[in-house]
Coordinates of C-alpha atoms in Angstrom, one line a residue:
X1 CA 20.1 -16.3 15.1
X2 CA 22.8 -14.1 14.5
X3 CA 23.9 -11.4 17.6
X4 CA 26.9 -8.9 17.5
X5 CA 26.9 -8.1 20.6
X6 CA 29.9 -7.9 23.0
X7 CA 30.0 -8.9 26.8
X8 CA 29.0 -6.6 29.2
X9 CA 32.0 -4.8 30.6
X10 CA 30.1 -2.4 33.2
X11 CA 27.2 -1.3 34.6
X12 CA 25.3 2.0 33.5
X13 CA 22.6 2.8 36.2
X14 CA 20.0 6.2 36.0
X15 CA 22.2 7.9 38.0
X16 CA 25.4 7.0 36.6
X17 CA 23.8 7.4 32.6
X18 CA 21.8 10.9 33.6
X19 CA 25.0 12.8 35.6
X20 CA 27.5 11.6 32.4
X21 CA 24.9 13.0 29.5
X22 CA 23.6 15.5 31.4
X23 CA 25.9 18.6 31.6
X24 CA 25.3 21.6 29.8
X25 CA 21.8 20.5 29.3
X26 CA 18.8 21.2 31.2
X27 CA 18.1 17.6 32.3
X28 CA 17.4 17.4 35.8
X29 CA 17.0 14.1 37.4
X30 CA 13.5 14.4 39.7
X31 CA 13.5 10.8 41.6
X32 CA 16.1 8.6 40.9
X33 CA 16.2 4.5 42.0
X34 CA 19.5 2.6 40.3
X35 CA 17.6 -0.8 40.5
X36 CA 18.7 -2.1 37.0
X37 CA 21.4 -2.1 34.3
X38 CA 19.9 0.1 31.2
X39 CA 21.3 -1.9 28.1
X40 CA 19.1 0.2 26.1
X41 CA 17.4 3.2 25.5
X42 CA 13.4 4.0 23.5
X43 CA 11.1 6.5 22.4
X44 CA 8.6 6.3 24.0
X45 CA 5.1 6.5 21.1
X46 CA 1.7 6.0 22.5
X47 CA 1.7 2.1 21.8
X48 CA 3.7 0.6 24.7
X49 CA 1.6 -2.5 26.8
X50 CA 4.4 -2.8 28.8
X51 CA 7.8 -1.6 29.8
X52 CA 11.3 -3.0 29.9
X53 CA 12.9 -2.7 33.5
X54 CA 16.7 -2.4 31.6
X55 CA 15.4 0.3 29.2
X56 CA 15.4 4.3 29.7
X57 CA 12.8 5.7 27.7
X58 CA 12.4 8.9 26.4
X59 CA 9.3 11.1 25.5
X60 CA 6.0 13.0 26.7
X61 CA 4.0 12.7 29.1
X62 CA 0.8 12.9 27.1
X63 CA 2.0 9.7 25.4
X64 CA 2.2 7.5 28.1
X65 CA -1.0 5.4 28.1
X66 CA -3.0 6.1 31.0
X67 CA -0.1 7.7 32.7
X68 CA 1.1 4.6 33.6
X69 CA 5.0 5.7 34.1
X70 CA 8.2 3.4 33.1
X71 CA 10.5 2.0 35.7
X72 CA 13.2 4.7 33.8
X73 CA 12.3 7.5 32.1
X74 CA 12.9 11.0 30.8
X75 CA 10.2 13.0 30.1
X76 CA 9.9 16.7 28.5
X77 CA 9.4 19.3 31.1
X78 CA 5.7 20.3 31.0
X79 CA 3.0 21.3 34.2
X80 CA 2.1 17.5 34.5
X81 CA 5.1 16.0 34.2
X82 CA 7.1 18.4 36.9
X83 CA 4.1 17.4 39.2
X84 CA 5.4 13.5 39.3
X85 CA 8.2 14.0 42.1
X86 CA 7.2 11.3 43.9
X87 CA 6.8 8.6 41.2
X88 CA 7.9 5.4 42.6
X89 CA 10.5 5.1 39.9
X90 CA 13.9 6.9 38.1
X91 CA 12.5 9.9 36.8
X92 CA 14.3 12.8 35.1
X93 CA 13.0 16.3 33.2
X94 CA 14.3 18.1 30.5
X95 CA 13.5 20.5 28.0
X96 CA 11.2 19.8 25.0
X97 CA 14.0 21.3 22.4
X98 CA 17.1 18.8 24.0
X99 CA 14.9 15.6 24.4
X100 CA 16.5 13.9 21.0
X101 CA 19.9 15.1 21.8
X102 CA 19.5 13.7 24.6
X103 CA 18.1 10.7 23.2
X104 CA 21.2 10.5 21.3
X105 CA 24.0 11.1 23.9
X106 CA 22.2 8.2 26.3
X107 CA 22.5 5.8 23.0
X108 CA 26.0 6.3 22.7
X109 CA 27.0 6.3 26.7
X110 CA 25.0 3.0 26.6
X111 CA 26.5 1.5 23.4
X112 CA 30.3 2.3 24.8
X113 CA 29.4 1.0 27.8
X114 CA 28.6 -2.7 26.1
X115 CA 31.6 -2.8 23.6
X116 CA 28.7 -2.7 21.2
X117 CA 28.4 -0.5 18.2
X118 CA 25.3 0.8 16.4
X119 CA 25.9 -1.0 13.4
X120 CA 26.1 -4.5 15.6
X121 CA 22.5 -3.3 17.2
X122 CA 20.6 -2.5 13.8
X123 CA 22.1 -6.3 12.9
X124 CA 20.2 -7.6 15.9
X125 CA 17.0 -5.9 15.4
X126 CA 17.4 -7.2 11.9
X127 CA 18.0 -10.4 13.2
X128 CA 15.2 -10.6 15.6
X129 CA 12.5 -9.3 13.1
X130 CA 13.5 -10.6 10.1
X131 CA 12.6 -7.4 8.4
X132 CA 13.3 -3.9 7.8
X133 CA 10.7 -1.6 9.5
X134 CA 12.2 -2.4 12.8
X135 CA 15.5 -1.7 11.5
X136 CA 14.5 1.6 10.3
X137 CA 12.2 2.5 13.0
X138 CA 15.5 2.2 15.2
X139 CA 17.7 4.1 12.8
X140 CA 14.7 7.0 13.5
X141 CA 15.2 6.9 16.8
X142 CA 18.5 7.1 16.9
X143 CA 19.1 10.3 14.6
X144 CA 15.8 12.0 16.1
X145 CA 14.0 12.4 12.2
X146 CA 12.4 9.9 10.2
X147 CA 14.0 7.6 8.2
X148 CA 12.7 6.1 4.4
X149 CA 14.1 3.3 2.5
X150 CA 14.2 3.2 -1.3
X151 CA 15.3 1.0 -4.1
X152 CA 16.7 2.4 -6.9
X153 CA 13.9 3.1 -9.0
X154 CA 12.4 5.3 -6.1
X155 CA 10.2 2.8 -5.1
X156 CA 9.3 2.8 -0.9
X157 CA 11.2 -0.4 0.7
X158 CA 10.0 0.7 4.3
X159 CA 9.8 3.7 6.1
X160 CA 10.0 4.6 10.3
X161 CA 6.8 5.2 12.1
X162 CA 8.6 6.8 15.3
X163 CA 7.6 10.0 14.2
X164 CA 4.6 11.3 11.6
X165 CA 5.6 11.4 8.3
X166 CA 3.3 15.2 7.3
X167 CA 5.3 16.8 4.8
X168 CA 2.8 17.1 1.8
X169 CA 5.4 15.1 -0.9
X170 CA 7.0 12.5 1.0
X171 CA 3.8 11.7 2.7
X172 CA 1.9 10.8 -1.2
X173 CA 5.4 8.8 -1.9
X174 CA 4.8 7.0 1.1
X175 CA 0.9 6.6 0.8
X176 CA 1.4 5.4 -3.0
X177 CA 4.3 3.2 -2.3
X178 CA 6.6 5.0 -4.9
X179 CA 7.8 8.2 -6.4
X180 CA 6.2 9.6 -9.7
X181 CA 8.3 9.3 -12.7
X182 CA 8.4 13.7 -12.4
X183 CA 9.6 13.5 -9.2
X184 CA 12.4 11.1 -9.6
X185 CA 13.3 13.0 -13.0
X186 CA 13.8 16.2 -11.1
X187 CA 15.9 14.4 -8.2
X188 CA 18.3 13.4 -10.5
X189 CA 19.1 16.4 -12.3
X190 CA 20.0 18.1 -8.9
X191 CA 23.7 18.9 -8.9
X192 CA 24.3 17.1 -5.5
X193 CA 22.7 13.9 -6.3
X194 CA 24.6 14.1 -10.0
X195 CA 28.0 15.0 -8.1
X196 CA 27.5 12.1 -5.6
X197 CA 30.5 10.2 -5.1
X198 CA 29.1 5.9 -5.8
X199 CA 30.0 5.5 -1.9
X200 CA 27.7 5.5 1.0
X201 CA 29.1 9.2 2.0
X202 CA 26.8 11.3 3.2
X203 CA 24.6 13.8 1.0
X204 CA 22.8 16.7 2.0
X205 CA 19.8 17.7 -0.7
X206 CA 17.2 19.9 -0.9
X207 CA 14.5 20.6 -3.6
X208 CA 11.9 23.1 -4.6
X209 CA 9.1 20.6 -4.1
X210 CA 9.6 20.1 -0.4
X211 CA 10.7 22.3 2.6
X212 CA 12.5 19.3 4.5
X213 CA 16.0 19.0 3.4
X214 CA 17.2 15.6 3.3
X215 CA 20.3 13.4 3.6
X216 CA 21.2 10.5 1.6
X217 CA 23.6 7.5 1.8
X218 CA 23.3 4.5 -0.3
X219 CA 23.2 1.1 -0.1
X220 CA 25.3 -1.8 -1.6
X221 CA 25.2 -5.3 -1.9
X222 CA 28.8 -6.5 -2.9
X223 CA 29.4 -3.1 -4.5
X224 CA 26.3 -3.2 -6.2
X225 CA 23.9 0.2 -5.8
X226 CA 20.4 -1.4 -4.7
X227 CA 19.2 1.9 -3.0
X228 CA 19.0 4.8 -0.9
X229 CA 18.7 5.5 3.0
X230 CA 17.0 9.4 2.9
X231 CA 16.5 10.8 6.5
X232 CA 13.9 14.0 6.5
X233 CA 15.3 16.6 8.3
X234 CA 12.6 17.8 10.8
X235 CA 12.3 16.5 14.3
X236 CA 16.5 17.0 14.5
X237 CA 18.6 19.7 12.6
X238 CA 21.5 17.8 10.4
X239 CA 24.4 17.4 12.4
X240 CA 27.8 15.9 12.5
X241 CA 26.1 12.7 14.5
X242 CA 23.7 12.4 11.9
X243 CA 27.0 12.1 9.0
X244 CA 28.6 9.3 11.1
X245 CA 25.4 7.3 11.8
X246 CA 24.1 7.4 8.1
X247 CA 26.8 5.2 6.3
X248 CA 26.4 2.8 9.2
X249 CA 22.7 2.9 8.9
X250 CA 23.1 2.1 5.0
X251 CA 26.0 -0.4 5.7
X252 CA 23.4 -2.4 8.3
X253 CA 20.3 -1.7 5.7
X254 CA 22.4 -3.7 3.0
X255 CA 23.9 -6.8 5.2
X256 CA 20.2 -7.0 6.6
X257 CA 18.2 -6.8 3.4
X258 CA 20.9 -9.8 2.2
X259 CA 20.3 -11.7 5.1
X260 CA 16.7 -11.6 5.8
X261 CA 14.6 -9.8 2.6
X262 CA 16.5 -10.1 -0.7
X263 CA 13.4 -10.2 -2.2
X264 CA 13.8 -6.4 -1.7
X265 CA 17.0 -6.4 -3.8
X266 CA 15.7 -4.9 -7.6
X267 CA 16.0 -7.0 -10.4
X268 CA 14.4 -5.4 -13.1
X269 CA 14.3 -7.1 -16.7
X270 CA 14.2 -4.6 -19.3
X271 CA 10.1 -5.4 -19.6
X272 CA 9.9 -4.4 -15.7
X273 CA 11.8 -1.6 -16.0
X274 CA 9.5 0.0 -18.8
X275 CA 6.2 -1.6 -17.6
X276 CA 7.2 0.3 -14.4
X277 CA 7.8 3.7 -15.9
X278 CA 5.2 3.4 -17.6
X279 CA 2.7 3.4 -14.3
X280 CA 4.4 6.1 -12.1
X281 CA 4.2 8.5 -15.2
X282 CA 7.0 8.6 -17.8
X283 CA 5.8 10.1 -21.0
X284 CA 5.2 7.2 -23.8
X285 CA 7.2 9.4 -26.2
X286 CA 10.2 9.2 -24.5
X287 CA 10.0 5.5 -23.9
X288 CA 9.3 5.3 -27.4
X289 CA 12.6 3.7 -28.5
X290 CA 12.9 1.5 -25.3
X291 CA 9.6 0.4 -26.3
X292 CA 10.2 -0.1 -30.3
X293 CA 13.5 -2.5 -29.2
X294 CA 11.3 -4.9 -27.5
X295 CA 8.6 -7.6 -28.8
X296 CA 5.0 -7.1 -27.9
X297 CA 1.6 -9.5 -28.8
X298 CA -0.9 -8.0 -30.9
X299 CA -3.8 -7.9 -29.1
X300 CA -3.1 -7.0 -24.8
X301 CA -4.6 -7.7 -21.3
X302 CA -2.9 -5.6 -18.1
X303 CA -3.8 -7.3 -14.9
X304 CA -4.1 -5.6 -11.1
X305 CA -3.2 -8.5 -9.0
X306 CA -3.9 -7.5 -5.2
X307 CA -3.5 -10.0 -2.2
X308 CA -6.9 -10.6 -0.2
X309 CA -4.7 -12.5 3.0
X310 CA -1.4 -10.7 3.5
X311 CA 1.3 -12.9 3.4
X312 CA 3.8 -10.2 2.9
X313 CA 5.6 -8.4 0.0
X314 CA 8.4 -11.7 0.5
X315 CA 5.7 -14.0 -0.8
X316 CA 4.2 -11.6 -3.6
X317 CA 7.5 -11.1 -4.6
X318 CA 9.0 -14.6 -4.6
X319 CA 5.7 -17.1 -4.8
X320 CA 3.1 -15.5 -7.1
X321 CA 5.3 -13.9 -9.3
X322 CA 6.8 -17.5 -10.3
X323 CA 3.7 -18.9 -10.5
X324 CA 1.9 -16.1 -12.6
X325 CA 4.7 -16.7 -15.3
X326 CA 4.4 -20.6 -14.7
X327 CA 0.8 -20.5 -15.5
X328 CA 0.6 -18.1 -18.1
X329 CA 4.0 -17.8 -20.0
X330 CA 5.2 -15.0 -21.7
X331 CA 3.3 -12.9 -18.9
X332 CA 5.5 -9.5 -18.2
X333 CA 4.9 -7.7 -15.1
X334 CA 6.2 -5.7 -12.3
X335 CA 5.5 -4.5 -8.8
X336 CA 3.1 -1.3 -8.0
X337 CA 1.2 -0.2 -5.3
X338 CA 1.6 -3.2 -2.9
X339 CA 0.7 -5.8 -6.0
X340 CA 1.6 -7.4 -9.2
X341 CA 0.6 -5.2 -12.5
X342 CA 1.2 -7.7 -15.5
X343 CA 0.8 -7.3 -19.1
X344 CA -0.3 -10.6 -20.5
X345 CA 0.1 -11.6 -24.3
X346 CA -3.0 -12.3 -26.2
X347 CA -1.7 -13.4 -29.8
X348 CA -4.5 -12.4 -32.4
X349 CA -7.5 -13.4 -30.2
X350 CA -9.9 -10.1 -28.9
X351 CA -9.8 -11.3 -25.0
X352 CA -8.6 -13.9 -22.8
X353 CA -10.0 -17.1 -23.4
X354 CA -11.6 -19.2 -20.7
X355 CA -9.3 -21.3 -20.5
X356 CA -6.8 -18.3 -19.3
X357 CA -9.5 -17.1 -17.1
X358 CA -9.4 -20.3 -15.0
X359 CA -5.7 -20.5 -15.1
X360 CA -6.6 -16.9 -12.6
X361 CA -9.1 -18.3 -10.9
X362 CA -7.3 -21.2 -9.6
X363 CA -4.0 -18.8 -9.5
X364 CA -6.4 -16.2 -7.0
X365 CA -8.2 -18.8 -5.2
X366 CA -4.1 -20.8 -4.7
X367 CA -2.5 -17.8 -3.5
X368 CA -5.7 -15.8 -2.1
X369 CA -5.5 -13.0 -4.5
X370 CA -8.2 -10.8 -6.4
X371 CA -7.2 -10.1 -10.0
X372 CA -8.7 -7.0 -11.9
X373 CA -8.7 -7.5 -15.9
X374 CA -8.4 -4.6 -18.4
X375 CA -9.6 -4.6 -21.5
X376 CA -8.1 -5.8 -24.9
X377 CA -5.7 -3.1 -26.2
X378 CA -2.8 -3.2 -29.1
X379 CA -0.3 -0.5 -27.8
X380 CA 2.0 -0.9 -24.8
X381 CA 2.3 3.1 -24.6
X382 CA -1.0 2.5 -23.1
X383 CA -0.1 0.2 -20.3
X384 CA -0.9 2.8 -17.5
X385 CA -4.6 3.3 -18.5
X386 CA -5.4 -0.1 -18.9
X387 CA -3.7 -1.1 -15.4
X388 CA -5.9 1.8 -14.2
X389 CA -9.0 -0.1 -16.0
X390 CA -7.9 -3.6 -13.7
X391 CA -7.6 -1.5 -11.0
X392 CA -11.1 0.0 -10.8
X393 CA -12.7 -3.7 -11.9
X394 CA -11.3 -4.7 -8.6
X395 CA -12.5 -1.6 -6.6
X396 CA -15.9 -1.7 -8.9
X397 CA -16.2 -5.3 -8.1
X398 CA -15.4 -5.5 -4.2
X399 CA -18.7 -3.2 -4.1
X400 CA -21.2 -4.9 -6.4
X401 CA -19.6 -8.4 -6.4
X402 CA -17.4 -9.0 -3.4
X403 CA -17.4 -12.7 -3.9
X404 CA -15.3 -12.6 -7.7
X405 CA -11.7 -13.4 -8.1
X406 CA -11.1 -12.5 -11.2
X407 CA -13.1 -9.0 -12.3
X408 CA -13.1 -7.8 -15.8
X409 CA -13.3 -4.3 -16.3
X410 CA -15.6 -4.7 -19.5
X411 CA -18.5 -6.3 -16.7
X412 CA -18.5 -3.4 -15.3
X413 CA -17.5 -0.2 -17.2
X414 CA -21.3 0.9 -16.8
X415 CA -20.8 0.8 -13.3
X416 CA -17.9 3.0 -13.6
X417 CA -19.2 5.6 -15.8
X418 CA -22.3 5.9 -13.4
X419 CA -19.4 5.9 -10.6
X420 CA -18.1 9.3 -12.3
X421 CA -21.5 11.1 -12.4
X422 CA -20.8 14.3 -10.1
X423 CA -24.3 14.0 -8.8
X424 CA -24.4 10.8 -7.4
X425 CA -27.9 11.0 -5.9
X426 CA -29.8 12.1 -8.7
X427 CA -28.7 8.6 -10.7
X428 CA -32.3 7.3 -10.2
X429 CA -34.2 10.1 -12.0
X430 CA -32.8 8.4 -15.3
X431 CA -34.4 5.1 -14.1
X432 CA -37.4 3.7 -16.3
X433 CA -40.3 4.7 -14.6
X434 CA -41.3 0.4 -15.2
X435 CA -39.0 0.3 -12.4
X436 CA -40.6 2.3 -9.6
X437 CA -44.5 1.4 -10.4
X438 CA -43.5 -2.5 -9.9
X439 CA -41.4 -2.3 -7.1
X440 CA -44.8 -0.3 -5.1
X441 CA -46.7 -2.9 -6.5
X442 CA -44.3 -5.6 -5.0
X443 CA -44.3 -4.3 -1.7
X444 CA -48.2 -3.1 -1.3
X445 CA -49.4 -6.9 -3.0
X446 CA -46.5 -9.1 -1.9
X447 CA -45.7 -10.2 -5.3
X448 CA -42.2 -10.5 -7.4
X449 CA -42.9 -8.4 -10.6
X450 CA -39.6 -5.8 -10.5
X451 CA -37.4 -9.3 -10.0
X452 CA -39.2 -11.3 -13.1
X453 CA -38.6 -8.3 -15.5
X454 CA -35.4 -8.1 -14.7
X455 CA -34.6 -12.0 -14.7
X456 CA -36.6 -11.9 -18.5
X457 CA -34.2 -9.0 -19.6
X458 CA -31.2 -11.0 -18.6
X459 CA -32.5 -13.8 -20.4
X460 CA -32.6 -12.0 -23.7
X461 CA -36.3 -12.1 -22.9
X462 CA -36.5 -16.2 -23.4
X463 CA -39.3 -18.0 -21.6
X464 CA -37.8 -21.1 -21.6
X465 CA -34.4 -20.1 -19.5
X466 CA -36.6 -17.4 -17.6
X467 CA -38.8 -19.5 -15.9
X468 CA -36.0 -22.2 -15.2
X469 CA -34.1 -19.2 -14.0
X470 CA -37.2 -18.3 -11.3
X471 CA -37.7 -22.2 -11.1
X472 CA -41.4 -21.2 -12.3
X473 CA -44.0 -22.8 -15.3
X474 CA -44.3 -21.1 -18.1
X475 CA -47.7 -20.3 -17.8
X476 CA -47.1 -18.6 -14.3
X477 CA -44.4 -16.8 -16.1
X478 CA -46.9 -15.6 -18.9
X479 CA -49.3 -14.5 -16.2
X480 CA -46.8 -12.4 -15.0
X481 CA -45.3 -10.6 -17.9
X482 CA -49.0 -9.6 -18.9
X483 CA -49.6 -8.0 -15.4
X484 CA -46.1 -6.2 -15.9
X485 CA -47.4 -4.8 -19.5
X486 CA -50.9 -4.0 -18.3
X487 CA -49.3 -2.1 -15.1
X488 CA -46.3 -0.5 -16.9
X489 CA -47.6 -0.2 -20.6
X490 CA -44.2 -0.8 -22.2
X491 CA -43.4 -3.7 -24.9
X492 CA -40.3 -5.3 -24.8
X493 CA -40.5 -6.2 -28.4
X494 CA -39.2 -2.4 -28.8
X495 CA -35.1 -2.4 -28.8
X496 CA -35.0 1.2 -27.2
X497 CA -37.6 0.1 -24.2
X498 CA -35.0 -2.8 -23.2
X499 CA -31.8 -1.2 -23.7
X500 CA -33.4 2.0 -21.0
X501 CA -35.1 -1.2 -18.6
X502 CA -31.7 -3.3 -18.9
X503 CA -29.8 0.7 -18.2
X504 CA -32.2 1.3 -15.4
X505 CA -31.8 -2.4 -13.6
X506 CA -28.2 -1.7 -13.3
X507 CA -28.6 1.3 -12.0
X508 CA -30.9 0.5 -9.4
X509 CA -28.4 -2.2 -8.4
X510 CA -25.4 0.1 -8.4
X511 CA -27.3 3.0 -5.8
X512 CA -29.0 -0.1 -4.2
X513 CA -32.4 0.2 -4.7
X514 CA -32.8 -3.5 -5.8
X515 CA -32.4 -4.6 -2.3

């Protein structure tokens, strides 16, 4: 493991830290006991089992689970937390408006005091974690607003949890995982981001979209842009502080994403660039030449592949990726929504063949995936709507048929239409009315009428596979279909009659009611 830490050159107790960040403020220390060295400093956020004895935290009272104080603390000044002057502990009060500067000024008396500087703590978080939502969730605290990592196609890399993400914008970015293809368009026709120096100085912006402003420093990798540290302005007005720490926050977020996550690092192909900007919303017509320069099959399949064990972006990223292309060569994708979106090549044939669907099978069941298939289409302008397609097979399919891999949208596009109805409830009035007099029959004689009709429909109404099917004779089979027709009067020699039975079956199991 790799530290950056210096030796310890003094002690900094309570007393000592509060009485040197403490003037011209309104901190007041309450109780103080200078049992242990503070070698660092927290925010205190609701989820704390336990507390460190050589850490100060900082916070509300109301956050502290069950009241339960830390050894060193500094709480806002409210009614219950001016009542705790004779907590057993080091205990000091200050106003609700100074807490993060405060927060801040403690940081850096503690870091001066180590011969340790911010960019050699980041280092060790990164170190210690092996990842970067630490790393930012400690950048957060230290400049007092929330912090977001992107790559340079907008995408979200990680974001800080210290404190709630609610403005409207960045909290869809961060839900979806990306930026649309709008919103990055109108960030980069904003004369501070097109003026930006290609250094990790400081950038304040601001657009019409969102109240917060914003300030920006990139990130290299051996002079190579690979993204964006963005802190919202909310909890902390932008301040001198906050210009110094940023190009050491992006200077830590590149050496650590190098070290420990260079799967992070974008390395867009041409076909991943388009296939991507393609799904977060770029119009077809202006990809249009991009799109005429490259070589596509005739016929096409988009895929949603989704992980059903998480095993990290790391392994998406560098394990099923590889083996998607392995298996099925020629296979295009790129990364969305926490998954893989791919566009596989079909030649001339209408669908993938079976042998290509058990190359997915084995590929899901390998890596514990679930993969959503689209339907055949011949135009990659219409990438987005067919990923959308794989995407709902999977959501369709988790509902009627959790136990499938691999779901094609075609099994159950009926599903989705009824799916869109507006009245949901009312999806059974278009039933057969077959339906309803054999499942009262069922349950008032204790026979399995609704279930044979069904099981004959599927059958293509064949005798011979329906009985094997129920595991019946023939003759018992007969028996029954005659009491269905003398109870329901319908023939299913009419083409109509089974097309509105085989309609109503489905959508008694879609609401249920086959149960």
């Amino acid at each position: 493991m790799m530290h950056y830490n210096q030796p310890e050159v003094m002690e900094m107790l309570f007393t000592t830290l509060l009485n040197q960040i403490s003037s011209g403020n309104s901190a007041k220390i309450v109780h103080s006991v200078d049992s242990f060295d503070i070698t660092d400093v927290a925010l205190i956020d609701g989820t704390q089992t336990e507390y460190t004895n050589e850490t100060l935290y900082f916070g509300e009272y109301k956050q502290l689970p069950n009241g339960h104080l830390p050894p060193q603390c500094v709480l806002v000044r409210t009614a219950e937390s001016a009542a705790l002057a004779d907590c057993p502990g080091a205990l000091a009060l200050v106003d609700a408006g100074e807490l993060f500067l405060l927060v801040n000024a403690a940081k850096a008396a503690v870091d001066a005091s180590r011969g340790q500087g911010f960019y050699g703590e980041l280092m060790d978080c990164a170190a210690r974690s092996r990842s970067m939502e630490p790393v930012v969730n400690l950048a957060a605290a230290r400049l007092g607003n929330s912090v977001v990592l992107l790559d340079t196609d907008f995408k979200i890399l990680a974001h800080s949890t210290v404190f709630t993400i609610d403005d409207p914008l960045w909290a869809q970015n961060i839900r979806q995982g990306y930026c649309s293809y709008e919103f990055v368009s109108a960030v980069e026709q904003l004369e501070e981001v097109k003026n930006a120096a290609m250094t990790s100085d400081p950038v304040v912006v601001t657009c019409y979209a969102s109240p917060l402003r914003k300030l920006s420093s990139k990130i290299f990798i051996q002079e190579k842009l690979i993204g964006i540290v963005l802190m919202l302005e909310k909890e902390t007005p932008i301040s001198s502080a906050h210009m110094q720490l940023l190009p050491t926050i992006s200077a830590a977020a590149g050496a650590a994403i190098a070290l420990y996550a260079p799967y992070l690092i974008p390395g867009n192909t041409v076909y991943q660039k388009l296939l991507y900007d393609l799904l977060i919303g770029a119009s077809p017509e202006k990809l249009g030449p991009r799109i005429a320069e490259l070589k596509f099959s005739t016929h096409l399949c988009a895929l949603c592949i989704c992980q059903t064990r998480y095993l990290g972006q790391k392994h998406l990223k560098e394990d099923v990726a590889a083996e998607l292309v392995r298996r099925l060569p020629e296979t295009r994708f790129t990364f969305h929504e926490g998954g893989i979106a791919a566009l596989i090549p079909l030649g001339d044939e209408p669908e993938l063949s079976e042998e290509q669907l058990a190359v997915l099978e084995t590929l899901a069941r390998d890596e514990y995936l679930r993969i959503g298939v689209s339907n055949t289409f011949f135009r990659p302008e219409n990438f987005a709507k067919r990923y959308a397609q794989a995407h709902r097979a999977l959501e369709l399919s988790a509902r009627l048929h959790p136990e499938e891999l691999v779901c094609k949208y075609v099994d159950g596009s009926f599903y989705d239409l009824l799916d869109r109805t507006e009245d949901g409830e009312t999806l059974g009035l278009y039933c057969h009315p077959a339906l309803s007099i054999l499942s009262r029959y069922d349950r008032a004689n204790g026979t399995d009428l609704y279930h044979t009709l069904g099981t004959y429909l599927e059958c293509a109404c064949s005798i011979k596979e329906t009985a094997q099917r129920l595991f019946i004779h023939r003759n018992s089979l007969n028996y029954r279909l005659e009491r269905i027709r003398d109870l329901t009067k319908i023939s299913t020699e009419d083409s109509n009659t089974r097309f509105l039975l085989g309609m109503s079956y489905r959508i008694d199991h879609f609401i249920g009611h086959d149960a």
